[in-house]
Amino acid sequence: MEEAKFAIIDVETTGGGIKDNKITEICIIVLQNGEEVNRFVSLINPQRDIPYYIEKLTGINDAMVSQSPRFEEVASAINEVTRDCIFVAHNVGFDYNVVRSEFESVGIDFNRKRLCTVRLSKKLIPGLFSYSLGNLCTSINIPHRDRHRAQGDTEATVLLFKRCLELDPDYDVISGFLNRKSKESYLPPHFKSSDFEDLPTTAGVYFFKDKKGTPLYIGKAINIQKRVLSHFREKSNRKYALLQDTHAIDYERTGSELLALLREAELILKYYPKFNKAQKNPAKPYKLTSYLNKKGIHQFALHKNKIAPVSWMQFYTREEAIFFLESICETYNLCPKYCSLQQNNGECNHYKIKDCSGFCREEIDPITYNKRVAKAFEFISTYDDSCLILTEGRTTEEKSFIYLKQGKYAGYGFIESTENITKVEDFTNQLIPQKSSAYADRIISRYLTMSANFEKIQLQKEAVFEYDIFERWVS
């Protein structure tokens, strides 16, 4: 390690994060055995206008770079100067990815080991108020001249790096950071590697938080640690900005994917984190209703917008609704025509249901038909009954549960794997009540349709079906 070459680099750019950001100035100082062995400094023509706020920050304007070489003209020199070097920068994620992106634009694969002096300083010089280059240099008495210019910032970073070398004479810390298995080169500059190692490898939700503890981004994962690491490796401008503001990552273990999905939706609506995309209002559900038609029979209807005196159920896709209506029609021998399954004015001619009740052909009277409808009503009134959805727990000794009260999301909790549940009172003490929402209902509906990794327990309850109502309807 003593013979290793370190290329300390700083770039000034046109601004705009990592993607679509162009270099306006670069400085490279190569150290070996603590001594400078090479230096490369150049303004670079970005071939685009430099924004005014960048000009005010760096002092570099369009006129200064107009006669400077384009990146493609200095790419070979930069590649050669940094060959066999470890790429060192203050907040290396930015400089390295901008340089690599420039190389990609000219068809060159640029790949170097990376070392971040922000993370290195936090490890070797702990307890400082700020680790920005300017504040850090002030705190430990390092001269920092010509700030926000590539050569001035690089020279200050060289002095900082040399101070770190003095504090790590055996290269123990640096070697650890450069270890392939180490996540140091990927972690956000303000985030502790020990905190990353503490992240669980199980399902749950995670929170990227700023220095005040405010959630910046909330996500869900089957494996929290693996998913968080994937965020660190993304190169989008938005993700880069998120990582720059992240000082801590918190988490909540859920045990199951379903509960992670629900908690993510709930928490995003609670905190509205700045880096989460706004949740779109879910599409209006299809409502299953019924009404008394001109022929004196109770007819099913399916719609999204109308307000009806009787609304039985709702579905989030038309396919779900049609499948349910077909099963009702077949089970209770009803007419597809009066179950919203076909629109023609004549007799039933459904592609799937061949055994029609015969009412459309006047083979039975309205009272007889309505009695069949009444039985379907009775079934539907208990179809969306209260139940528990059981899925994996946070440990092997427990299960997580989702409580559906009359088919609507009402809360969640955790119970022992061996616990026997038959009624609401059995889990009241473990229940964490939640408000039902269209987001939650849709998440649960999709999960139950697409997954088989759950157990459903119907809960005991008093009958709610009032037979006298249907007696009045059919009479």
Coordinates of C-alpha atoms in Angstrom, one line a residue:
M1 CA 0.0 0.0 0.0
E2 CA 3.0 2.3 0.6
E3 CA 3.7 2.3 -3.1
A4 CA 0.1 3.0 -4.1
K5 CA -0.6 6.0 -6.3
F6 CA -3.5 8.3 -5.3
A7 CA -5.0 10.6 -7.8
I8 CA -6.7 13.4 -5.9
I9 CA -9.2 15.0 -8.2
D10 CA -11.7 17.9 -8.2
V11 CA -14.0 19.0 -11.0
E12 CA -16.1 22.1 -11.6
T13 CA -19.2 21.5 -13.7
T14 CA -22.1 23.2 -15.4
G15 CA -24.4 21.9 -12.6
G16 CA -27.3 19.5 -12.6
G17 CA -26.3 16.5 -10.6
I18 CA -24.5 13.6 -12.2
K19 CA -26.4 12.8 -15.4
D20 CA -26.1 15.4 -18.2
N21 CA -23.5 17.4 -16.2
K22 CA -20.5 18.6 -18.1
I23 CA -17.0 19.4 -16.7
T24 CA -15.7 23.0 -17.0
E25 CA -12.5 22.5 -15.1
I26 CA -10.5 19.6 -13.7
C27 CA -7.4 19.3 -11.5
I28 CA -5.6 16.0 -10.8
I29 CA -2.7 15.7 -8.3
V30 CA -1.1 12.3 -8.1
L31 CA 0.6 11.3 -4.8
Q32 CA 2.9 8.4 -4.2
N33 CA 4.6 7.8 -0.8
G34 CA 3.1 11.1 0.3
E35 CA 4.8 13.1 -2.5
E36 CA 3.4 14.7 -5.6
V37 CA 4.5 12.9 -8.7
N38 CA 2.2 14.3 -11.3
R39 CA -0.3 17.1 -11.9
F40 CA -2.9 17.9 -14.6
V41 CA -5.0 21.1 -14.6
S42 CA -7.2 22.3 -17.4
L43 CA -10.3 24.3 -18.2
I44 CA -12.6 22.3 -20.4
N45 CA -15.1 23.6 -22.9
P46 CA -18.5 21.9 -22.0
Q47 CA -20.0 22.9 -25.3
R48 CA -23.0 24.4 -23.6
D49 CA -23.8 27.6 -21.7
I50 CA -22.7 27.8 -18.1
P51 CA -25.6 28.8 -15.8
Y52 CA -25.3 32.2 -14.1
Y53 CA -25.5 30.7 -10.6
I54 CA -22.6 28.4 -11.4
E55 CA -20.6 31.4 -12.8
K56 CA -21.2 33.2 -9.5
L57 CA -20.0 30.2 -7.5
T58 CA -16.9 29.3 -9.5
G59 CA -16.0 32.4 -11.4
I60 CA -15.8 30.3 -14.6
N61 CA -17.8 31.8 -17.5
D62 CA -18.5 31.0 -21.1
A63 CA -15.7 33.3 -22.4
M64 CA -13.1 31.6 -20.2
V65 CA -13.8 28.1 -21.6
S66 CA -14.6 29.1 -25.2
Q67 CA -11.0 28.4 -26.4
S68 CA -10.4 25.5 -24.0
P69 CA -10.1 21.9 -25.1
R70 CA -13.2 19.7 -25.2
F71 CA -13.2 16.7 -22.9
E72 CA -12.6 14.3 -25.8
E73 CA -9.4 16.2 -26.5
V74 CA -8.0 15.7 -23.0
A75 CA -9.6 12.3 -22.2
S76 CA -6.5 10.3 -23.2
A77 CA -4.3 12.5 -21.0
I78 CA -6.7 12.2 -18.0
N79 CA -6.9 8.5 -18.5
E80 CA -3.1 8.1 -18.6
V81 CA -2.5 10.4 -15.6
T82 CA -4.9 8.4 -13.4
R83 CA -3.9 4.9 -14.7
D84 CA -3.2 2.5 -11.8
C85 CA -4.2 5.2 -9.4
I86 CA -6.9 5.2 -6.7
F87 CA -9.4 7.9 -7.4
V88 CA -9.6 10.2 -4.3
A89 CA -12.0 13.1 -4.0
H90 CA -14.0 15.0 -1.3
N91 CA -17.4 13.4 -1.8
V92 CA -16.0 11.0 -4.4
G93 CA -19.5 9.8 -5.6
F94 CA -20.0 13.1 -7.4
D95 CA -16.6 13.7 -9.0
Y96 CA -16.0 10.0 -10.0
N97 CA -19.4 9.6 -11.6
V98 CA -19.2 12.9 -13.5
V99 CA -15.7 12.0 -14.8
R100 CA -16.9 8.5 -15.7
S101 CA -20.0 9.8 -17.5
E102 CA -17.7 12.1 -19.6
F103 CA -15.5 9.1 -20.5
E104 CA -18.6 7.2 -21.5
S105 CA -19.7 10.0 -23.8
V106 CA -16.4 9.5 -25.8
G107 CA -16.6 5.7 -25.7
I108 CA -14.0 5.0 -23.0
D109 CA -14.6 2.7 -20.1
F110 CA -13.2 4.5 -17.0
N111 CA -13.0 2.3 -13.9
R112 CA -10.9 3.1 -10.8
K113 CA -10.9 2.2 -7.1
R114 CA -12.4 5.0 -5.2
L115 CA -11.7 6.7 -1.8
C116 CA -13.8 9.4 -0.3
T117 CA -12.1 12.0 2.0
V118 CA -15.4 12.9 3.6
R119 CA -15.9 9.3 4.9
L120 CA -12.2 9.0 5.6
S121 CA -12.2 12.2 7.7
K122 CA -15.3 11.1 9.6
K123 CA -13.5 7.9 10.5
L124 CA -10.1 9.4 11.4
I125 CA -11.1 12.8 12.6
P126 CA -14.5 12.2 14.3
G127 CA -16.7 14.7 16.2
L128 CA -16.5 17.7 13.9
F129 CA -19.5 19.9 13.3
S130 CA -19.3 19.8 9.5
Y131 CA -17.3 17.8 7.0
S132 CA -17.7 20.1 4.0
L133 CA -14.3 20.8 2.6
G134 CA -14.3 24.5 3.6
N135 CA -15.5 23.9 7.2
L136 CA -13.2 20.8 7.6
C137 CA -10.2 22.7 6.5
T138 CA -11.0 25.6 8.9
S139 CA -11.5 23.1 11.8
I140 CA -8.1 21.4 11.4
N141 CA -6.2 24.5 10.2
I142 CA -5.6 23.5 6.5
P143 CA -5.2 26.4 4.1
H144 CA -7.9 26.5 1.5
R145 CA -7.3 29.1 -1.2
D146 CA -9.2 29.8 -4.4
R147 CA -12.3 27.9 -3.2
H148 CA -14.7 26.4 -5.8
R149 CA -12.0 26.3 -8.4
A150 CA -10.6 22.8 -9.3
Q151 CA -7.0 23.5 -8.4
G152 CA -7.7 25.3 -5.1
D153 CA -10.1 22.6 -3.9
T154 CA -7.7 19.8 -5.0
E155 CA -4.7 21.3 -3.2
A156 CA -6.8 21.6 0.0
T157 CA -8.0 18.0 -0.5
V158 CA -4.3 16.9 -0.9
L159 CA -3.4 18.4 2.4
L160 CA -6.4 16.8 4.0
F161 CA -5.6 13.4 2.6
K162 CA -2.0 13.7 3.8
R163 CA -3.3 14.5 7.3
C164 CA -5.4 11.3 7.1
L165 CA -2.3 9.3 6.0
E166 CA -0.6 10.6 9.1
L167 CA -3.5 9.3 11.2
D168 CA -3.5 6.0 9.4
P169 CA 0.2 5.1 9.0
D170 CA -0.4 1.4 8.5
Y171 CA -3.2 2.0 6.0
D172 CA -5.6 0.0 8.1
V173 CA -8.6 2.3 7.6
I174 CA -7.7 3.0 3.9
S175 CA -7.3 -0.7 3.2
G176 CA -10.6 -1.4 4.8
F177 CA -12.3 1.3 2.7
L178 CA -10.8 -0.1 -0.5
N179 CA -11.8 -3.7 0.3
R180 CA -14.0 -5.0 -2.4
K181 CA -16.5 -6.3 0.1
S182 CA -16.6 -2.9 1.8
K183 CA -19.6 -0.6 1.0
E184 CA -17.6 2.5 1.8
S185 CA -17.3 3.7 -1.8
Y186 CA -21.1 3.4 -2.3
L187 CA -22.4 4.8 1.0
P188 CA -23.7 8.4 1.2
P189 CA -21.0 10.8 2.6
H190 CA -22.8 11.5 5.8
F191 CA -24.0 7.9 6.5
K192 CA -22.2 5.6 8.9
S193 CA -21.1 2.2 7.5
S194 CA -22.0 0.6 10.9
D195 CA -25.6 1.8 10.5
F196 CA -25.7 0.1 7.1
E197 CA -24.5 -3.2 8.6
D198 CA -27.3 -2.9 11.2
L199 CA -30.0 -2.9 8.5
P200 CA -32.0 -6.1 8.5
T201 CA -32.2 -8.5 5.6
T202 CA -35.9 -9.1 6.1
A203 CA -39.1 -7.5 4.8
G204 CA -40.1 -4.0 6.0
V205 CA -40.1 -0.3 5.2
Y206 CA -37.1 2.0 5.4
F207 CA -36.6 5.7 5.9
F208 CA -33.9 7.9 4.4
K209 CA -33.6 10.8 6.9
D210 CA -31.9 14.2 6.9
K211 CA -29.8 15.6 9.7
K212 CA -33.0 16.7 11.6
G213 CA -34.5 13.2 11.4
T214 CA -37.1 14.2 8.8
P215 CA -38.0 11.5 6.3
L216 CA -36.6 12.3 2.8
Y217 CA -37.7 9.1 1.2
I218 CA -39.7 6.0 2.3
G219 CA -39.6 2.7 0.6
K220 CA -40.5 -1.0 1.1
A221 CA -38.5 -4.1 0.5
I222 CA -38.4 -7.9 1.0
N223 CA -34.7 -7.5 2.0
I224 CA -34.2 -4.0 3.4
Q225 CA -30.4 -4.0 3.4
K226 CA -30.2 -5.3 -0.2
R227 CA -32.7 -2.7 -1.4
V228 CA -31.0 0.2 0.4
L229 CA -27.7 -0.8 -1.2
S230 CA -29.3 -0.7 -4.6
H231 CA -30.2 2.9 -4.0
F232 CA -26.6 3.7 -3.2
R233 CA -25.5 2.3 -6.6
E234 CA -28.1 4.2 -8.7
K235 CA -26.7 7.1 -10.7
S236 CA -29.7 9.3 -11.3
N237 CA -29.6 13.0 -10.4
R238 CA -32.5 12.6 -8.1
K239 CA -31.0 9.7 -6.3
Y240 CA -27.7 11.5 -6.0
A241 CA -29.4 14.5 -4.4
L242 CA -31.2 12.2 -2.0
L243 CA -28.0 10.6 -0.9
Q244 CA -26.3 13.9 -0.4
D245 CA -29.0 14.9 2.1
T246 CA -29.2 11.5 3.9
H247 CA -27.6 11.4 7.4
A248 CA -29.4 8.3 8.7
I249 CA -31.5 5.4 7.6
D250 CA -34.2 4.0 9.8
Y251 CA -36.4 1.0 9.3
E252 CA -39.5 -0.8 10.5
R253 CA -39.6 -4.6 10.1
T254 CA -43.0 -6.0 8.9
G255 CA -42.2 -9.7 8.3
S256 CA -44.4 -9.8 5.2
E257 CA -44.4 -8.2 1.8
L258 CA -48.1 -7.3 2.1
L259 CA -47.7 -5.4 5.4
A260 CA -44.6 -3.6 3.9
L261 CA -46.7 -2.5 1.0
L262 CA -49.4 -1.2 3.3
R263 CA -47.0 0.6 5.7
E264 CA -45.2 2.2 2.8
A265 CA -48.4 3.7 1.4
E266 CA -49.6 4.8 4.9
L267 CA -46.3 6.5 5.8
I268 CA -45.9 8.3 2.5
L269 CA -49.3 9.8 3.0
K270 CA -48.4 10.7 6.5
Y271 CA -45.0 12.4 5.9
Y272 CA -45.1 13.3 2.1
P273 CA -41.3 12.9 1.8
K274 CA -39.7 15.2 -0.7
F275 CA -38.0 12.5 -2.7
N276 CA -41.1 10.2 -3.0
K277 CA -43.1 10.6 -6.2
A278 CA -46.6 11.9 -5.4
Q279 CA -49.0 9.0 -5.1
K280 CA -51.6 9.2 -7.8
N281 CA -55.2 9.0 -6.8
P282 CA -56.3 5.4 -7.5
A283 CA -58.8 4.8 -10.3
K284 CA -62.4 4.8 -9.1
P285 CA -63.5 1.3 -8.2
Y286 CA -66.3 -0.6 -10.0
K287 CA -69.3 -0.7 -7.7
L288 CA -71.8 -3.6 -7.7
T289 CA -75.2 -2.2 -7.1
S290 CA -78.8 -3.4 -7.6
Y291 CA -82.2 -1.7 -8.3
L292 CA -85.8 -2.7 -9.0
N293 CA -86.4 -2.4 -12.8
K294 CA -89.6 -1.8 -14.7
K295 CA -90.3 -5.5 -14.9
G296 CA -90.4 -5.7 -11.1
I297 CA -87.2 -7.7 -10.7
H298 CA -84.0 -6.8 -8.8
Q299 CA -81.3 -6.3 -11.4
F300 CA -77.5 -6.0 -10.8
A301 CA -75.6 -3.1 -12.2
L302 CA -71.9 -2.3 -12.4
H303 CA -70.6 1.2 -12.6
K304 CA -68.0 3.7 -11.4
N305 CA -69.8 7.0 -10.9
K306 CA -73.4 6.7 -10.1
I307 CA -74.8 6.9 -6.6
A308 CA -77.2 4.0 -5.9
P309 CA -79.4 3.3 -2.9
V310 CA -77.9 -0.2 -2.6
S311 CA -74.2 -0.7 -3.1
W312 CA -73.0 -4.2 -2.4
M313 CA -69.3 -4.5 -3.2
Q314 CA -66.5 -2.8 -5.1
F315 CA -63.8 -4.1 -7.4
Y316 CA -60.6 -2.4 -8.6
T317 CA -60.6 -4.0 -12.1
R318 CA -63.5 -4.8 -14.4
E319 CA -62.2 -8.3 -14.9
E320 CA -62.6 -9.0 -11.1
A321 CA -66.1 -7.7 -11.2
I322 CA -67.2 -9.7 -14.3
F323 CA -65.6 -12.9 -12.8
F324 CA -67.6 -12.4 -9.6
L325 CA -70.9 -11.7 -11.4
E326 CA -70.5 -14.7 -13.6
S327 CA -70.0 -16.9 -10.5
I328 CA -73.1 -15.4 -8.9
C329 CA -75.1 -15.8 -12.1
E330 CA -74.1 -19.5 -12.4
T331 CA -74.5 -20.4 -8.7
Y332 CA -78.0 -18.9 -8.3
N333 CA -79.3 -19.6 -11.9
L334 CA -79.8 -16.0 -12.8
C335 CA -80.1 -14.3 -16.2
P336 CA -76.8 -12.8 -17.5
K337 CA -78.9 -10.1 -19.1
Y338 CA -80.0 -8.9 -15.7
C339 CA -76.6 -9.3 -14.1
S340 CA -74.8 -6.7 -16.3
L341 CA -73.1 -9.4 -18.3
Q342 CA -74.6 -8.6 -21.7
Q343 CA -76.4 -5.6 -23.2
N344 CA -78.7 -7.0 -25.9
N345 CA -82.5 -6.5 -25.7
G346 CA -83.4 -10.1 -26.6
E347 CA -82.9 -13.4 -24.8
C348 CA -79.7 -14.3 -23.0
N349 CA -76.9 -15.4 -25.2
H350 CA -73.8 -15.4 -23.0
Y351 CA -70.5 -16.9 -24.4
K352 CA -69.9 -18.8 -21.1
I353 CA -73.1 -19.1 -19.1
K354 CA -75.5 -21.4 -21.1
D355 CA -78.0 -22.3 -18.3
C356 CA -80.0 -19.1 -18.1
S357 CA -82.9 -18.8 -15.5
G358 CA -85.4 -18.4 -18.3
F359 CA -86.8 -15.1 -17.1
C360 CA -85.6 -13.4 -20.3
R361 CA -87.8 -15.9 -22.2
E362 CA -90.7 -15.4 -19.8
E363 CA -90.4 -19.0 -18.5
I364 CA -90.6 -17.9 -14.8
D365 CA -92.4 -15.1 -13.1
P366 CA -90.8 -12.1 -11.3
I367 CA -91.5 -13.4 -7.8
T368 CA -89.7 -16.7 -8.5
Y369 CA -86.8 -14.9 -10.1
N370 CA -86.5 -12.4 -7.2
K371 CA -86.4 -15.3 -4.7
R372 CA -83.2 -16.5 -6.5
V373 CA -81.9 -12.9 -6.5
A374 CA -82.6 -12.8 -2.7
K375 CA -80.4 -15.8 -2.2
A376 CA -77.6 -14.1 -4.1
F377 CA -78.1 -11.0 -2.0
E378 CA -77.8 -13.1 1.1
F379 CA -74.6 -14.6 -0.1
I380 CA -73.1 -11.2 -1.1
S381 CA -74.1 -9.6 2.2
T382 CA -71.7 -12.0 4.0
Y383 CA -69.2 -12.4 1.3
D384 CA -67.1 -9.4 2.4
D385 CA -67.2 -10.5 6.0
S386 CA -64.6 -9.6 8.6
C387 CA -61.4 -11.7 8.4
L388 CA -57.7 -11.9 9.1
I389 CA -55.0 -12.3 6.4
L390 CA -52.1 -14.1 8.0
T391 CA -48.6 -13.8 6.5
E392 CA -45.0 -14.1 7.7
G393 CA -44.0 -12.6 10.9
R394 CA -40.8 -10.8 11.9
T395 CA -39.5 -14.0 13.5
T396 CA -40.3 -17.7 13.1
E397 CA -42.3 -17.6 16.3
E398 CA -44.9 -15.1 15.1
K399 CA -47.2 -14.2 12.2
S400 CA -48.3 -10.8 11.0
F401 CA -51.9 -10.2 10.4
I402 CA -54.0 -7.8 8.4
Y403 CA -57.5 -7.1 9.8
L404 CA -60.3 -6.6 7.2
K405 CA -63.5 -5.3 8.9
Q406 CA -66.4 -6.0 6.5
G407 CA -63.8 -6.3 3.7
K408 CA -62.1 -2.9 4.5
Y409 CA -58.6 -2.5 5.9
A410 CA -58.8 -1.8 9.6
G411 CA -55.4 -2.4 11.0
Y412 CA -52.5 -4.8 11.5
G413 CA -50.5 -6.6 14.2
F414 CA -48.4 -9.6 15.2
I415 CA -49.5 -12.8 17.0
E416 CA -47.7 -16.0 18.0
S417 CA -47.6 -18.6 15.4
T418 CA -49.4 -21.1 17.6
E419 CA -52.2 -18.7 18.6
N420 CA -55.8 -19.7 17.6
I421 CA -57.9 -16.9 16.3
T422 CA -61.6 -17.2 15.6
K423 CA -63.1 -13.8 16.7
V424 CA -62.1 -10.2 17.0
E425 CA -61.6 -10.4 20.8
D426 CA -58.8 -12.9 20.2
F427 CA -56.4 -10.2 18.7
T428 CA -57.7 -6.9 20.1
N429 CA -54.7 -6.3 22.3
Q430 CA -52.3 -6.9 19.4
L431 CA -54.2 -4.8 16.9
I432 CA -52.7 -1.5 15.6
P433 CA -55.8 0.2 14.2
Q434 CA -55.5 2.0 10.8
K435 CA -57.8 4.0 8.7
S436 CA -59.1 2.4 5.6
S437 CA -58.1 4.0 2.3
A438 CA -58.5 3.4 -1.4
Y439 CA -54.7 2.8 -1.5
A440 CA -54.9 0.1 1.2
D441 CA -57.9 -1.6 -0.3
R442 CA -56.3 -1.7 -3.7
I443 CA -53.0 -3.1 -2.4
I444 CA -54.8 -5.8 -0.5
S445 CA -57.1 -6.7 -3.4
R446 CA -54.1 -7.0 -5.8
Y447 CA -52.1 -9.0 -3.3
L448 CA -54.9 -11.5 -2.6
T449 CA -55.4 -11.9 -6.4
M450 CA -51.8 -12.4 -7.3
S451 CA -50.2 -14.1 -4.3
A452 CA -50.8 -17.5 -2.6
N453 CA -48.5 -16.7 0.3
F454 CA -51.2 -16.1 2.9
E455 CA -53.8 -17.7 5.1
K456 CA -57.3 -16.3 5.4
I457 CA -59.3 -16.8 8.7
Q458 CA -63.0 -15.9 8.6
L459 CA -64.0 -14.4 11.9
Q460 CA -67.2 -15.3 13.8
K461 CA -69.9 -12.6 13.9
E462 CA -73.6 -12.2 14.3
A463 CA -75.7 -12.5 11.2
V464 CA -76.4 -9.2 9.5
F465 CA -78.7 -10.5 6.8
E466 CA -82.3 -9.4 7.3
Y467 CA -84.6 -11.9 5.6
D468 CA -87.6 -9.7 6.0
I469 CA -86.1 -7.1 3.7
F470 CA -85.9 -9.6 0.9
E471 CA -89.3 -11.0 1.7
R472 CA -90.6 -7.5 1.1
W473 CA -88.5 -7.2 -2.1
V474 CA -89.8 -10.5 -3.6
S475 CA -93.4 -10.1 -2.6

